[in-house]
């Protein structure tokens, strides 16, 4: 089976979608001829033509609106927002429009599309190229929110997202585009070639939305996370010797409460983790739901391991980022709580 | 330090309540003066049209000049009928709102030609991305009046299941997109829709409407950018009815001479049109549609008109503009002008007009009785309560299923 990094896997996913269905189009700033600033759409314009894969003006609201209009006419748009930090000009089109077209028209119109966007930090991107704005969108009825953590899932989730018929905000953890990251700063990059999920079939397959993946089974505590931090959690479990069960959420809306509850009921101890700031982060939703579902099984308070309630700092990136060592301390705290 | 020069200006309307309105400062070009270029003209060559005013009906109600679309009397009578119906419908619905039958209402008085003439000049399969004041288009496209009313009173037959404020219509069958209350969002969406039509090799076009105030939104400029970049088969309409709730048009216009002129910077064909002149709106829309269908891209139309009544049932215009302002509006009333034109042609008379008004009144009264038989907002029946959890997604996920159970429905 071919080995791909996440960029190649996402490219392959779009290739499959474009190949199979003429209604699929892909567009974004620099996404056409150049193939995107991360090269995720590389080669697709040459293969499918400029009316199917094309560059857009720098106007994220217009990009989202174009996707809505095209979807209303039956196309299946894949829109790229160059960085998740740049998605805010599009927020009215996403929150007030894209998310509600099906609802407010009582099903007469739909706005199925994928809004792909590179997400998260750990790349020395500073405030404006490091954000994890997923919680803004998990609060919006009508959109689904997906964050893959490896090449295999990235492709399968991307295909499932576009085929779902509803809008999906698809956050791509750019720190792990080229290889998994163990949360130890400044180490040489690992390669997806050494990771089992770096093997990606060429053709069509899906990874279902709404289904989490247990990437490590364990008994001592449960870790619920997504994106880059899945790999950091795995490294922390290994480094600390704590037998953590690690759940890769994959889809944040709708999230897989069944898998989470089953694990927490088993371990009684849980860390929820994300890079985004703590207050009103997605971890707050997870913590609240976990206490509703599993209150009597809990042996310790739910631990929220997150970025701080600050903008993403440039020079002190690793003081902000939930590193392997912070992760290990969080696991230790919940497992040692009386 | 101050040099006394650095000030900012807040534009103010020429007249406020208590003042005598007088629009003689407008210096509007006369009907028939504007040249009609070939619809394939370069966008940048439409400067005179963007700064001028396309009008067909002169002060004697005769059709003059190159823009006369020369439509048959039957078409004119049909247009008149839709406009009269729109006005009577609006009056009736406003009264019903005052009686508590619906939560909210917005009339389109004075702007009936903007909606009706445009819908009639377009093809029925052209896609409409309206704002909330183009109900006349629904009449022109033959939507069932009872259905429209059922939506407004949010009853069990509301095709939107009670999810939208009154007048925020949706009618996919009539190629009428779902209306948003967020201003201007439909403008760039229409361009996307038009691009999709073109991609699919169809010769359908998309048209959208916003108000003068909404041109200040980023989505206006986003739409014009997309339209210019992709040469999409679109008509983008700015209905300049002079008032954005209480803010006069100068608050959005700034120092630009006309709203149409804002299209020139994007090299879009840009035309200011007498929005109270049925024939001018019809002709300009036809021109823009022909241009779009011929692959020459988008036209920006400014429909110069006057909002003759309140913004909605939530404001009182006498608090911010003179009560008599609408009466002295120099471009008159769109229904009266078309009526006089038809009378002048010998194709209409006062008795027939009164008969039409009577018929339309009866139709509206009868339709409302039928609509009310399907329920009202306050007394029901409404769409079943569990429908609030439907259509959020194609499939209900566990959260919505549980929340529905929590509500006990």
mmCIF file of C-alpha atoms in Angstrom, chain A residues 115-257:
data_model
loop_
_atom_site.group_PDB
_atom_site.id
_atom_site.type_symbol
_atom_site.label_atom_id
_atom_site.label_comp_id
_atom_site.label_asym_id
_atom_site.label_seq_id
_atom_site.Cartn_x
_atom_site.Cartn_y
_atom_site.Cartn_z
ATOM 1 C CA UNK A 115 -14.297 24.005 4.232
ATOM 2 C CA UNK A 116 -10.721 22.748 4.632
ATOM 3 C CA UNK A 117 -8.273 24.747 6.649
ATOM 4 C CA UNK A 118 -4.780 24.208 8.103
ATOM 5 C CA UNK A 119 -5.087 24.413 11.884
ATOM 6 C CA UNK A 120 -3.129 24.469 15.090
ATOM 7 C CA UNK A 121 0.337 25.423 16.236
ATOM 8 C CA UNK A 122 3.723 24.035 16.942
ATOM 9 C CA UNK A 123 5.133 25.426 13.694
ATOM 10 C CA UNK A 124 6.449 28.778 14.921
ATOM 11 C CA UNK A 125 3.512 30.446 13.224
ATOM 12 C CA UNK A 126 2.882 33.115 15.820
ATOM 13 C CA UNK A 127 -0.529 34.467 16.691
ATOM 14 C CA UNK A 128 -1.968 34.485 13.203
ATOM 15 C CA UNK A 129 -0.876 31.089 11.887
ATOM 16 C CA UNK A 130 -1.342 28.844 14.920
ATOM 17 C CA UNK A 131 -4.909 29.094 16.110
ATOM 18 C CA UNK A 132 -7.270 26.243 16.879
ATOM 19 C CA UNK A 133 -10.662 27.897 16.429
ATOM 20 C CA UNK A 134 -12.725 24.696 16.452
ATOM 21 C CA UNK A 135 -14.850 25.685 19.459
ATOM 22 C CA UNK A 136 -16.319 28.629 17.559
ATOM 23 C CA UNK A 137 -17.761 26.123 15.104
ATOM 24 C CA UNK A 138 -18.728 23.303 17.452
ATOM 25 C CA UNK A 139 -21.168 25.841 18.913
ATOM 26 C CA UNK A 140 -22.983 26.213 15.589
ATOM 27 C CA UNK A 141 -25.920 23.916 14.882
ATOM 28 C CA UNK A 142 -25.826 22.728 11.276
ATOM 29 C CA UNK A 143 -22.093 22.328 10.697
ATOM 30 C CA UNK A 144 -20.042 19.253 11.409
ATOM 31 C CA UNK A 145 -16.494 19.654 12.686
ATOM 32 C CA UNK A 146 -13.747 17.207 11.804
ATOM 33 C CA UNK A 147 -10.075 17.051 12.856
ATOM 34 C CA UNK A 148 -8.028 14.126 11.489
ATOM 35 C CA UNK A 149 -4.801 13.040 13.144
ATOM 36 C CA UNK A 150 -3.121 10.912 10.476
ATOM 37 C CA UNK A 151 -2.977 10.417 6.692
ATOM 38 C CA UNK A 152 -5.319 7.416 6.516
ATOM 39 C CA UNK A 153 -8.039 9.162 8.518
ATOM 40 C CA UNK A 154 -7.490 12.478 6.769
ATOM 41 C CA UNK A 155 -8.348 11.020 3.387
ATOM 42 C CA UNK A 156 -11.196 8.847 4.605
ATOM 43 C CA UNK A 157 -12.738 11.618 6.680
ATOM 44 C CA UNK A 158 -12.405 14.120 3.843
ATOM 45 C CA UNK A 159 -14.285 11.854 1.463
ATOM 46 C CA UNK A 160 -16.934 11.073 4.097
ATOM 47 C CA UNK A 161 -17.276 14.784 4.836
ATOM 48 C CA UNK A 162 -18.061 15.775 1.272
ATOM 49 C CA UNK A 163 -20.348 12.798 0.819
ATOM 50 C CA UNK A 164 -22.300 13.638 4.003
ATOM 51 C CA UNK A 165 -24.313 16.294 2.171
ATOM 52 C CA UNK A 166 -23.961 18.745 5.062
ATOM 53 C CA UNK A 167 -21.310 21.405 5.587
ATOM 54 C CA UNK A 168 -18.133 20.275 7.322
ATOM 55 C CA UNK A 169 -15.431 22.479 8.788
ATOM 56 C CA UNK A 170 -12.375 20.312 8.244
ATOM 57 C CA UNK A 171 -9.406 21.330 10.386
ATOM 58 C CA UNK A 172 -6.052 19.990 9.230
ATOM 59 C CA UNK A 173 -3.350 19.841 11.952
ATOM 60 C CA UNK A 174 -0.506 21.342 10.010
ATOM 61 C CA UNK A 175 2.113 20.428 12.631
ATOM 62 C CA UNK A 176 1.663 16.806 11.583
ATOM 63 C CA UNK A 177 1.218 17.300 7.818
ATOM 64 C CA UNK A 178 4.653 15.809 7.241
ATOM 65 C CA UNK A 179 5.024 13.470 10.172
ATOM 66 C CA UNK A 180 3.683 12.689 13.658
ATOM 67 C CA UNK A 181 4.842 14.908 16.511
ATOM 68 C CA UNK A 182 5.533 13.590 19.987
ATOM 69 C CA UNK A 183 5.298 16.935 21.754
ATOM 70 C CA UNK A 184 9.000 17.239 22.465
ATOM 71 C CA UNK A 185 10.070 20.566 20.969
ATOM 72 C CA UNK A 186 12.889 20.882 18.472
ATOM 73 C CA UNK A 187 13.372 17.182 17.817
ATOM 74 C CA UNK A 188 13.965 16.121 14.196
ATOM 75 C CA UNK A 189 10.738 15.448 12.317
ATOM 76 C CA UNK A 190 9.520 11.880 12.305
ATOM 77 C CA UNK A 191 8.057 10.451 9.108
ATOM 78 C CA UNK A 192 4.614 9.062 8.336
ATOM 79 C CA UNK A 193 6.435 6.182 6.655
ATOM 80 C CA UNK A 194 7.098 4.765 10.119
ATOM 81 C CA UNK A 195 3.482 5.095 11.246
ATOM 82 C CA UNK A 196 0.849 2.443 10.411
ATOM 83 C CA UNK A 197 -1.678 5.146 9.465
ATOM 84 C CA UNK A 198 0.793 6.462 6.908
ATOM 85 C CA UNK A 199 -0.351 3.661 4.642
ATOM 86 C CA UNK A 200 -3.114 5.076 2.502
ATOM 87 C CA UNK A 201 -5.039 3.263 -0.232
ATOM 88 C CA UNK A 202 -5.057 5.006 -3.617
ATOM 89 C CA UNK A 203 -8.775 4.655 -4.245
ATOM 90 C CA UNK A 204 -12.034 5.539 -2.597
ATOM 91 C CA UNK A 205 -12.761 4.707 1.050
ATOM 92 C CA UNK A 206 -14.348 6.517 3.935
ATOM 93 C CA UNK A 207 -13.738 6.891 7.647
ATOM 94 C CA UNK A 208 -17.169 7.485 9.157
ATOM 95 C CA UNK A 209 -17.990 10.829 10.768
ATOM 96 C CA UNK A 210 -19.015 10.720 14.406
ATOM 97 C CA UNK A 211 -16.817 7.693 15.264
ATOM 98 C CA UNK A 212 -13.832 8.096 17.544
ATOM 99 C CA UNK A 213 -10.788 5.844 17.359
ATOM 100 C CA UNK A 214 -9.132 4.259 20.382
ATOM 101 C CA UNK A 215 -5.489 4.629 19.402
ATOM 102 C CA UNK A 216 -4.141 3.105 22.618
ATOM 103 C CA UNK A 217 -5.998 0.856 25.001
ATOM 104 C CA UNK A 218 -5.282 1.271 28.694
ATOM 105 C CA UNK A 219 -6.672 1.020 32.193
ATOM 106 C CA UNK A 220 -5.154 3.850 34.243
ATOM 107 C CA UNK A 221 -6.912 6.842 32.721
ATOM 108 C CA UNK A 222 -8.670 8.039 29.591
ATOM 109 C CA UNK A 223 -7.319 10.779 27.355
ATOM 110 C CA UNK A 224 -9.800 12.413 24.976
ATOM 111 C CA UNK A 225 -8.144 14.561 22.347
ATOM 112 C CA UNK A 226 -7.821 15.187 18.617
ATOM 113 C CA UNK A 227 -5.385 16.333 15.960
ATOM 114 C CA UNK A 228 -1.733 16.826 16.794
ATOM 115 C CA UNK A 229 -2.194 16.077 20.487
ATOM 116 C CA UNK A 230 -3.187 12.457 19.780
ATOM 117 C CA UNK A 231 0.479 11.773 19.066
ATOM 118 C CA UNK A 232 1.671 13.832 22.011
ATOM 119 C CA UNK A 233 -0.629 11.818 24.293
ATOM 120 C CA UNK A 234 0.767 8.558 22.946
ATOM 121 C CA UNK A 235 4.321 9.765 23.531
ATOM 122 C CA UNK A 236 3.413 10.894 27.054
ATOM 123 C CA UNK A 237 1.919 7.498 27.901
ATOM 124 C CA UNK A 238 5.057 5.809 26.694
ATOM 125 C CA UNK A 239 7.430 8.203 28.416
ATOM 126 C CA UNK A 240 5.583 8.162 31.743
ATOM 127 C CA UNK A 241 4.644 4.506 31.728
ATOM 128 C CA UNK A 242 1.085 5.465 32.595
ATOM 129 C CA UNK A 243 -1.332 2.998 31.046
ATOM 130 C CA UNK A 244 -3.587 5.566 29.430
ATOM 131 C CA UNK A 245 -6.439 4.773 27.067
ATOM 132 C CA UNK A 246 -6.180 7.370 24.303
ATOM 133 C CA UNK A 247 -9.224 8.344 22.284
ATOM 134 C CA UNK A 248 -8.772 10.212 19.017
ATOM 135 C CA UNK A 249 -12.084 11.988 18.625
ATOM 136 C CA UNK A 250 -11.699 12.580 14.850
ATOM 137 C CA UNK A 251 -15.134 14.208 14.665
ATOM 138 C CA UNK A 252 -15.981 16.942 17.185
ATOM 139 C CA UNK A 253 -19.517 17.469 15.913
ATOM 140 C CA UNK A 254 -21.124 15.082 16.375
ATOM 141 C CA UNK A 255 -18.642 13.577 18.841
ATOM 142 C CA UNK A 256 -18.677 9.921 19.801
ATOM 143 C CA UNK A 257 -20.024 10.008 23.336
#
